[in-house]
Coordinates of C-alpha atoms in Angstrom, one line a residue:
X1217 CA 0.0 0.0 0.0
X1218 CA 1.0 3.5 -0.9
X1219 CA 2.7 5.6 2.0
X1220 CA 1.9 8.8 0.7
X1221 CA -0.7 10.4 2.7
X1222 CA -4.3 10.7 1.5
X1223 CA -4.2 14.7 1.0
X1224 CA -1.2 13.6 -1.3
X1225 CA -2.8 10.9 -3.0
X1226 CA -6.0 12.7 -3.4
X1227 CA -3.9 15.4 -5.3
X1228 CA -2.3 13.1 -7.8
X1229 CA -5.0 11.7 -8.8
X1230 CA -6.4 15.3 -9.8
X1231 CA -2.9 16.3 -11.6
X1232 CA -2.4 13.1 -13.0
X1233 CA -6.2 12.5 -14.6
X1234 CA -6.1 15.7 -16.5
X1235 CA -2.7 14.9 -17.7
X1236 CA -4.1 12.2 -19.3
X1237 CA -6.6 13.4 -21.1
X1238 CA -4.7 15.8 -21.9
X1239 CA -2.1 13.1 -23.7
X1240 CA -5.1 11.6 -25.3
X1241 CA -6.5 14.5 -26.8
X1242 CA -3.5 16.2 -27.9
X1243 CA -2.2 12.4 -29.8
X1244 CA -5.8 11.8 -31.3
X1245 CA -6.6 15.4 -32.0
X1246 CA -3.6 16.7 -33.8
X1247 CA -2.6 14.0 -36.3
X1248 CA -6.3 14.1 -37.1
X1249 CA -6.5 17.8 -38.0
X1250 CA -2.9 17.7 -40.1
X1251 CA -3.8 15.8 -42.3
X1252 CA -1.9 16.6 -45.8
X1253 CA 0.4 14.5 -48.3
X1254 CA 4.1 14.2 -47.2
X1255 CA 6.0 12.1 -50.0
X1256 CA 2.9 10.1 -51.2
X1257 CA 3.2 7.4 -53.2
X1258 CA 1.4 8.0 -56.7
X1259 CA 2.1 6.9 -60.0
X1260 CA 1.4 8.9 -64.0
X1261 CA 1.5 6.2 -67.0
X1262 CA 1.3 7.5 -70.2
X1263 CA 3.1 8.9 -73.3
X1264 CA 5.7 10.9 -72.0
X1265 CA 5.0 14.1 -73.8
X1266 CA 1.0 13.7 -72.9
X1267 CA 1.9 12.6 -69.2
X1268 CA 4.8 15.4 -68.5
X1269 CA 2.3 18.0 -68.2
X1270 CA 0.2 15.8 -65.3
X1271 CA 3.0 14.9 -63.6
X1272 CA 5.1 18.6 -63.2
X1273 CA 1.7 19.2 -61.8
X1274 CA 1.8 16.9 -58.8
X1275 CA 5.6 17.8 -58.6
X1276 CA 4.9 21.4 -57.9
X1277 CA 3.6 20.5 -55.0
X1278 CA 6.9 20.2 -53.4
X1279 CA 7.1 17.5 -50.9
X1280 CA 3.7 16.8 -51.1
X1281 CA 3.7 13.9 -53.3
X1282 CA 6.4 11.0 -54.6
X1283 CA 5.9 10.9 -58.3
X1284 CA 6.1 7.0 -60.1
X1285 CA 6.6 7.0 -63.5
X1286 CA 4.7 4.0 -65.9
X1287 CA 4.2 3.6 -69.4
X1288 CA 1.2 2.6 -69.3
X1289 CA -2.0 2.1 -67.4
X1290 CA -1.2 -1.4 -67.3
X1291 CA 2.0 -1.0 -65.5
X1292 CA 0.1 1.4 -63.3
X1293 CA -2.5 -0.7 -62.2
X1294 CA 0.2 -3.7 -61.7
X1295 CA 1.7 -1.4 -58.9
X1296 CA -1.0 -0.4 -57.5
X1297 CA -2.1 -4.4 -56.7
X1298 CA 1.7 -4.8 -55.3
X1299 CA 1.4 -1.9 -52.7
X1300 CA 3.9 0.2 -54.4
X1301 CA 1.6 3.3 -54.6
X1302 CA -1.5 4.4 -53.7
X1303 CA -3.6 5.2 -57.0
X1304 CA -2.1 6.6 -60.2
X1305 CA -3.2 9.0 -63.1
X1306 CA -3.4 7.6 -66.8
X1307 CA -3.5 9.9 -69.5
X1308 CA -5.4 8.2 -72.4
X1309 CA -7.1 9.1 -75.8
X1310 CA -10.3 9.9 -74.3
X1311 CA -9.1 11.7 -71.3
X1312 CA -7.3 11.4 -67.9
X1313 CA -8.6 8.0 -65.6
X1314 CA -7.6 8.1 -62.0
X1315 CA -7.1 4.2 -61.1
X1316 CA -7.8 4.4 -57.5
X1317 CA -7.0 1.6 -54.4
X1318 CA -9.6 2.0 -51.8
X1319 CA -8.8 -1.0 -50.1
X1320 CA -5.9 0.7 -49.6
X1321 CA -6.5 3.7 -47.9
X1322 CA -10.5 5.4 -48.6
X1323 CA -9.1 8.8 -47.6
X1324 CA -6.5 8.9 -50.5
X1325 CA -8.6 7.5 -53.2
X1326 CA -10.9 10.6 -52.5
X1327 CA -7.9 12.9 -52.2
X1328 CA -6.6 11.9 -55.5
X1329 CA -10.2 11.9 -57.4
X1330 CA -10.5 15.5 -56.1
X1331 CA -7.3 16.7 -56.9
X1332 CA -7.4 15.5 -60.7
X1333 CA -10.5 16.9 -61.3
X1334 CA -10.1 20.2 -60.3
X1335 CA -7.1 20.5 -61.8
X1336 CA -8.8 19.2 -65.4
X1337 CA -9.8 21.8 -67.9
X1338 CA -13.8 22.9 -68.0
X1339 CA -15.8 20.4 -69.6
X1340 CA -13.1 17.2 -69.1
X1341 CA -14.4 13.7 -68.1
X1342 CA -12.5 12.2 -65.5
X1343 CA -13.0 8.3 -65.3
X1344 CA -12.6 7.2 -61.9
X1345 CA -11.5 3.2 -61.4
X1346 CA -11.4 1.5 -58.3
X1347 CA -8.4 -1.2 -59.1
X1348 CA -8.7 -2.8 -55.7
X1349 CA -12.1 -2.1 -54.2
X1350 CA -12.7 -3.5 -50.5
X1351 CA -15.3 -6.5 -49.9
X1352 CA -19.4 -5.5 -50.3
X1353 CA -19.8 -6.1 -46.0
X1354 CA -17.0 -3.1 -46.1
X1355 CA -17.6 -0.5 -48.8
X1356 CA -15.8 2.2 -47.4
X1357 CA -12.9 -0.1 -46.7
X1358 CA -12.7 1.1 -42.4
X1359 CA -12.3 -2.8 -41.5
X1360 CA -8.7 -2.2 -40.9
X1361 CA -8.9 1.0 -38.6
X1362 CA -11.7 -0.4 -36.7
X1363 CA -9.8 -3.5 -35.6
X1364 CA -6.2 -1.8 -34.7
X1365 CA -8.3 -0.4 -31.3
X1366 CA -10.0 -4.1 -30.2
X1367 CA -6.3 -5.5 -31.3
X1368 CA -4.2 -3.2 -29.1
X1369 CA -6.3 -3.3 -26.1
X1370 CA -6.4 -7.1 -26.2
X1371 CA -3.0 -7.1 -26.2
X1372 CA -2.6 -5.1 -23.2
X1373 CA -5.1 -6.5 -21.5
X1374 CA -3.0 -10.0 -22.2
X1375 CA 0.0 -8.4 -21.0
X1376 CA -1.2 -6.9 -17.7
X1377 CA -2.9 -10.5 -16.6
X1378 CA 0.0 -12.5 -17.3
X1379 CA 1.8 -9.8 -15.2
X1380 CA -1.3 -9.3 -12.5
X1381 CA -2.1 -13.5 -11.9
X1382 CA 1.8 -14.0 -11.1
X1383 CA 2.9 -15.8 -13.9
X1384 CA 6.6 -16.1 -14.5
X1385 CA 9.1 -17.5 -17.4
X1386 CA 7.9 -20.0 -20.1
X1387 CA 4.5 -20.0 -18.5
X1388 CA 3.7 -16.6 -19.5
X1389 CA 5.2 -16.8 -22.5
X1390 CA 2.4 -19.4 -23.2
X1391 CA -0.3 -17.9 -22.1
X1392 CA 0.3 -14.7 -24.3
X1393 CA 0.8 -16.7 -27.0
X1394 CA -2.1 -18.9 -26.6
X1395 CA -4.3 -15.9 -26.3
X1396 CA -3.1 -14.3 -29.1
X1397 CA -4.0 -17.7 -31.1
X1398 CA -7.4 -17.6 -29.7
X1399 CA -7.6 -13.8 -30.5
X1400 CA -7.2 -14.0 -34.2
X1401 CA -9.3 -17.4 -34.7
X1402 CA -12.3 -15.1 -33.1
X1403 CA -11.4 -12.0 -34.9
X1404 CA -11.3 -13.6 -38.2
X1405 CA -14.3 -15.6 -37.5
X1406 CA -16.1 -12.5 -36.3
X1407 CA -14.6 -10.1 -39.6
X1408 CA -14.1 -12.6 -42.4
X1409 CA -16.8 -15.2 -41.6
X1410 CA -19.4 -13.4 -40.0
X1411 CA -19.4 -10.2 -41.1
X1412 CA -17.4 -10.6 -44.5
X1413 CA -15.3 -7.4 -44.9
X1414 CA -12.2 -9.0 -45.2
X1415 CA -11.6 -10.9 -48.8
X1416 CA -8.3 -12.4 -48.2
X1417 CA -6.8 -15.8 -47.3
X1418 CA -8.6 -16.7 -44.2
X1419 CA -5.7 -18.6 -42.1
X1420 CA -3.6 -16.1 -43.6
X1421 CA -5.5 -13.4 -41.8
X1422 CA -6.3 -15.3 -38.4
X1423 CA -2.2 -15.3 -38.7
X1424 CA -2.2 -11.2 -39.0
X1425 CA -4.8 -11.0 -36.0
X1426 CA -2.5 -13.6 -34.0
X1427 CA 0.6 -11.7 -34.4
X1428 CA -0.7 -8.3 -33.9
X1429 CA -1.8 -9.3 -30.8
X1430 CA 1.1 -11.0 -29.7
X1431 CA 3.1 -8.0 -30.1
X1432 CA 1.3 -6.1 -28.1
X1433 CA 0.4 -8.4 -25.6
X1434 CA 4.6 -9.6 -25.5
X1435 CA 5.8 -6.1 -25.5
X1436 CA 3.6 -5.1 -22.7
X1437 CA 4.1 -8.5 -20.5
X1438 CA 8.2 -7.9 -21.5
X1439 CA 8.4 -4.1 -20.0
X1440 CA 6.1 -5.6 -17.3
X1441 CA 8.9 -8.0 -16.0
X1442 CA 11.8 -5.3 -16.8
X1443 CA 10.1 -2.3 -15.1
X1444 CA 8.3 -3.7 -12.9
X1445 CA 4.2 -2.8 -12.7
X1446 CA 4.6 0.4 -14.2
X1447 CA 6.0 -1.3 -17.3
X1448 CA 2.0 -2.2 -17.5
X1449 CA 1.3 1.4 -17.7
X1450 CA 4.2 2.7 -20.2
X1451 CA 3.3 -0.2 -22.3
X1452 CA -0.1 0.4 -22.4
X1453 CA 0.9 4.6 -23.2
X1454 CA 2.8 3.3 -25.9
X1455 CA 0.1 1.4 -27.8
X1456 CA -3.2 3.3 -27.0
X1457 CA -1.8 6.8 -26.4
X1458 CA 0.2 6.8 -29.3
X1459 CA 0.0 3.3 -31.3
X1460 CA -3.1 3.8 -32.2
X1461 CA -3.6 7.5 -33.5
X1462 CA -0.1 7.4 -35.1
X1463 CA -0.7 4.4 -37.2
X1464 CA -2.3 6.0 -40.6
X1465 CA -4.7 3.1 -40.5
X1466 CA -7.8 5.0 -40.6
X1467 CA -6.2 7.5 -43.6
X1468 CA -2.2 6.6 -44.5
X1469 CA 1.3 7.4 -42.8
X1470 CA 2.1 9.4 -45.3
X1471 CA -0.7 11.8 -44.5
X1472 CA 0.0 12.4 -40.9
X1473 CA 2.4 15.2 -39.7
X1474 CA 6.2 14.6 -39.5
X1475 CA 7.4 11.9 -38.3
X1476 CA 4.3 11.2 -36.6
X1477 CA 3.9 8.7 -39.7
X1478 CA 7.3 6.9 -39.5
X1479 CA 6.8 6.1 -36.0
X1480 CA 3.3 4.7 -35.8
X1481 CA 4.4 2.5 -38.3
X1482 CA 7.2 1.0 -36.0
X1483 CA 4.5 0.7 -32.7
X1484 CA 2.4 -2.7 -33.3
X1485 CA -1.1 -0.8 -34.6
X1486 CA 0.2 0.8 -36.9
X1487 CA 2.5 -2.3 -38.4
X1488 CA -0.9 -4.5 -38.0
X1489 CA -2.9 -2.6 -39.6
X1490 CA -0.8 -2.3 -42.8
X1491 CA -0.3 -6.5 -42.4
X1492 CA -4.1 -6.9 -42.5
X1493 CA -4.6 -4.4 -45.4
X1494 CA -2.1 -6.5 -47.1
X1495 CA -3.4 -10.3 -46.6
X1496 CA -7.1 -9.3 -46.3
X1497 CA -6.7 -7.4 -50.3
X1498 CA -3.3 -7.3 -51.8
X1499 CA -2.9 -10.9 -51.8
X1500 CA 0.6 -10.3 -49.3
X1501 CA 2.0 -7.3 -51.4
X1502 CA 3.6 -5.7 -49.1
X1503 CA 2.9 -7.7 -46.1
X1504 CA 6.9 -8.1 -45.4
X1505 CA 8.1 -4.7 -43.5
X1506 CA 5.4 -5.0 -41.0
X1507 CA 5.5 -8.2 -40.5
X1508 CA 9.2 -7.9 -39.6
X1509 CA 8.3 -5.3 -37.0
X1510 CA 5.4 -7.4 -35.0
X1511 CA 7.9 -10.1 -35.0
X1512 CA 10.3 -7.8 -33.6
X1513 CA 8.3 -6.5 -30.7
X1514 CA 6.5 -10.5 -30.2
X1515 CA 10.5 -12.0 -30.0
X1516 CA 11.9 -8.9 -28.2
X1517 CA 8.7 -9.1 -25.6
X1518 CA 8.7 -12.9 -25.2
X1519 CA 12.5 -12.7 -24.5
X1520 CA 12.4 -10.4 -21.9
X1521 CA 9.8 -12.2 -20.1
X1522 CA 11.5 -15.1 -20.0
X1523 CA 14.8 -13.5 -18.7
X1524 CA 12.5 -11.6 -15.8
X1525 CA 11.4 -15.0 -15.1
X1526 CA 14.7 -16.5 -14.5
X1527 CA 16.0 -13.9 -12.9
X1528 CA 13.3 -14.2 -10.2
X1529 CA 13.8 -17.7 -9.6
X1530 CA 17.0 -17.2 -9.4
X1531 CA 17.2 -14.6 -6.7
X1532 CA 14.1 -16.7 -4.5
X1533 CA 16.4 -19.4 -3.3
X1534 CA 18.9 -16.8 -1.6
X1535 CA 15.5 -15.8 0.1
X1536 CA 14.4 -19.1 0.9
X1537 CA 17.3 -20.1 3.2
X1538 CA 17.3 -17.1 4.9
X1539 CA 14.9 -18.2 8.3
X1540 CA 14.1 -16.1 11.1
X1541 CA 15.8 -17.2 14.5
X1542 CA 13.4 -19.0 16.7
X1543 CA 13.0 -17.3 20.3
X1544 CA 14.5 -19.0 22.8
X1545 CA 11.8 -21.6 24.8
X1546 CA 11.1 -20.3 28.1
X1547 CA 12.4 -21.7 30.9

């Protein structure tokens, strides 16, 4: 039990409350309300004298967008399916045609529809294609950002029991990991077969859920038996606090505010949610780089759990033979 005295207490819960919220509202509130293009992905096939024009276009905006060239739409549209950029612009006879990806992020698709036509001449048709569309059960394609939330916090959640109930070395290691398993069997039960707004591989997605939450739930356990109980809470500001309003799921990292992006997309949400996009649409493309990172924070967790562990069975026996000395027997 605390020592500090109840006036005390009383005020750090006042101080410490607002704080907080304060966190919260600044890491959900100002990515949000920043939202512009920072080195975006797009591509422009076409004749190069016919495409030149589109593309200095997008180039004027200086940092605002990273410009892929293709010489055709076909080459266009390949790249899009392998993740390499967002939508692209094809200048043909009858017209420019935006070839969009809404799978991959809704809020870009309708950022680059609007940008090329207002920039066409009076009068222009502008075709709009959706190359990879999201399933029917998830039109606006939001599956993705509305799992990265129920992911992270049963992570934690995982973390802080393993950590709360006592349990040590291998046998937490298990635990997180059978939880995890259990997590993304439900999850993908729940999204794919139940609801059907995800259209990939099905096992291949219950493996996504599974290591998403493994992550989370090994990096929270793993700062847990480093730091102590307050590794619980620092893990837990790591991936709600921060994880989840950094990680571009709901829009893309490249639209949030520097390096806001970069870094959500090395915290678990933001890595999990670009793995789901990937094996629930893209067929993979693109899956490896955030893969890499859950496994990174799952193997980096798991290990330091099972070092605390050892390292606490190691110190009890010193403990153990220490006994207190019986008082003498009266006479």
């Amino acid at each position: 039990m605390s020592t500090a005295s109840p006036a005390r207490r009383t005020i750090a819960v006042m101080l410490l409350i607002p704080a907080v919220a304060a966190l919260a509202l600044w890491a959900f509130a100002w990515p949000a309300a920043r939202l512009a293009p920072h080195d975006l992905p797009i591509g422009v096939a076409g004749p190069a004298s016919a495409a030149a024009p589109l593309e200095q276009r997008f180039e004027h905006r200086q940092g605002a967008f990273d410009v892929h060239r293709y010489d055709d739409e076909s080459a266009a549209r390949e790249a899009i399916e392998d993740r390499v950029v967002y939508g692209a612009v094809a200048v043909t006879p009858q017209g420019p045609k935006v070839l969009t990806a809404t799978a991959a992020s809704p809020v870009v698709a309708q950022l680059l529809r609007e940008s090329v036509t207002a920039g066409a001449p009076p009068g222009t048709r502008v075709a709009v294609e959706d190359v990879v569309a999201p399933p029917a059960g998830d039109p606006r394609g939001s599956a993705p950002a509305s799992s990265v939330l129920p992911l992270a916090l049963a992570g934690v959640a995982a973390g802080g029991m393993v950590t709360g109930l006592g349990l040590r070395g291998a046998r937490s290691a298990a635990a997180l990991t059978g939880a995890a398993v259990f997590v993304g069997v439900s999850a993908t039960a729940i999204a794919h077969s139940g609801l059907g707004i995800l259209a990939g591989d099905w096992w291949t997605e219950a493996a996504a859920f599974t290591l998403t939450t493994l992550a989370v739930g090994a990096g929270v356990a793993g700062l847990a038996a480093l730091l102590g109980p307050a590794g619980i809470g620092l893990g837990a500001l790591l991936i709600v606090l921060l994880g989840n309003p950094f990680s571009g799921v709901a829009s893309a990292p490249e639209l949030l505010p520097e390096p806001v992006g970069l870094v959500g997309e090395w915290l678990p949400p933001g890595a999990g949610g670009s793995l789901l996009r990937s094996v629930a649409y893209f067929d993979g493309s693109g899956a490896g780089g955030p893969a890499l990172t859950l496994s990174l924070w799952a193997a980096l967790g798991l290990t330091a759990v099972l070092i605390g562990g050892g390292r606490r069975r190691s110190v009890a026996p010193a403990f153990a033979t220490t006994r207190p000395v019986e008082p003498a027997a009266a006479g």
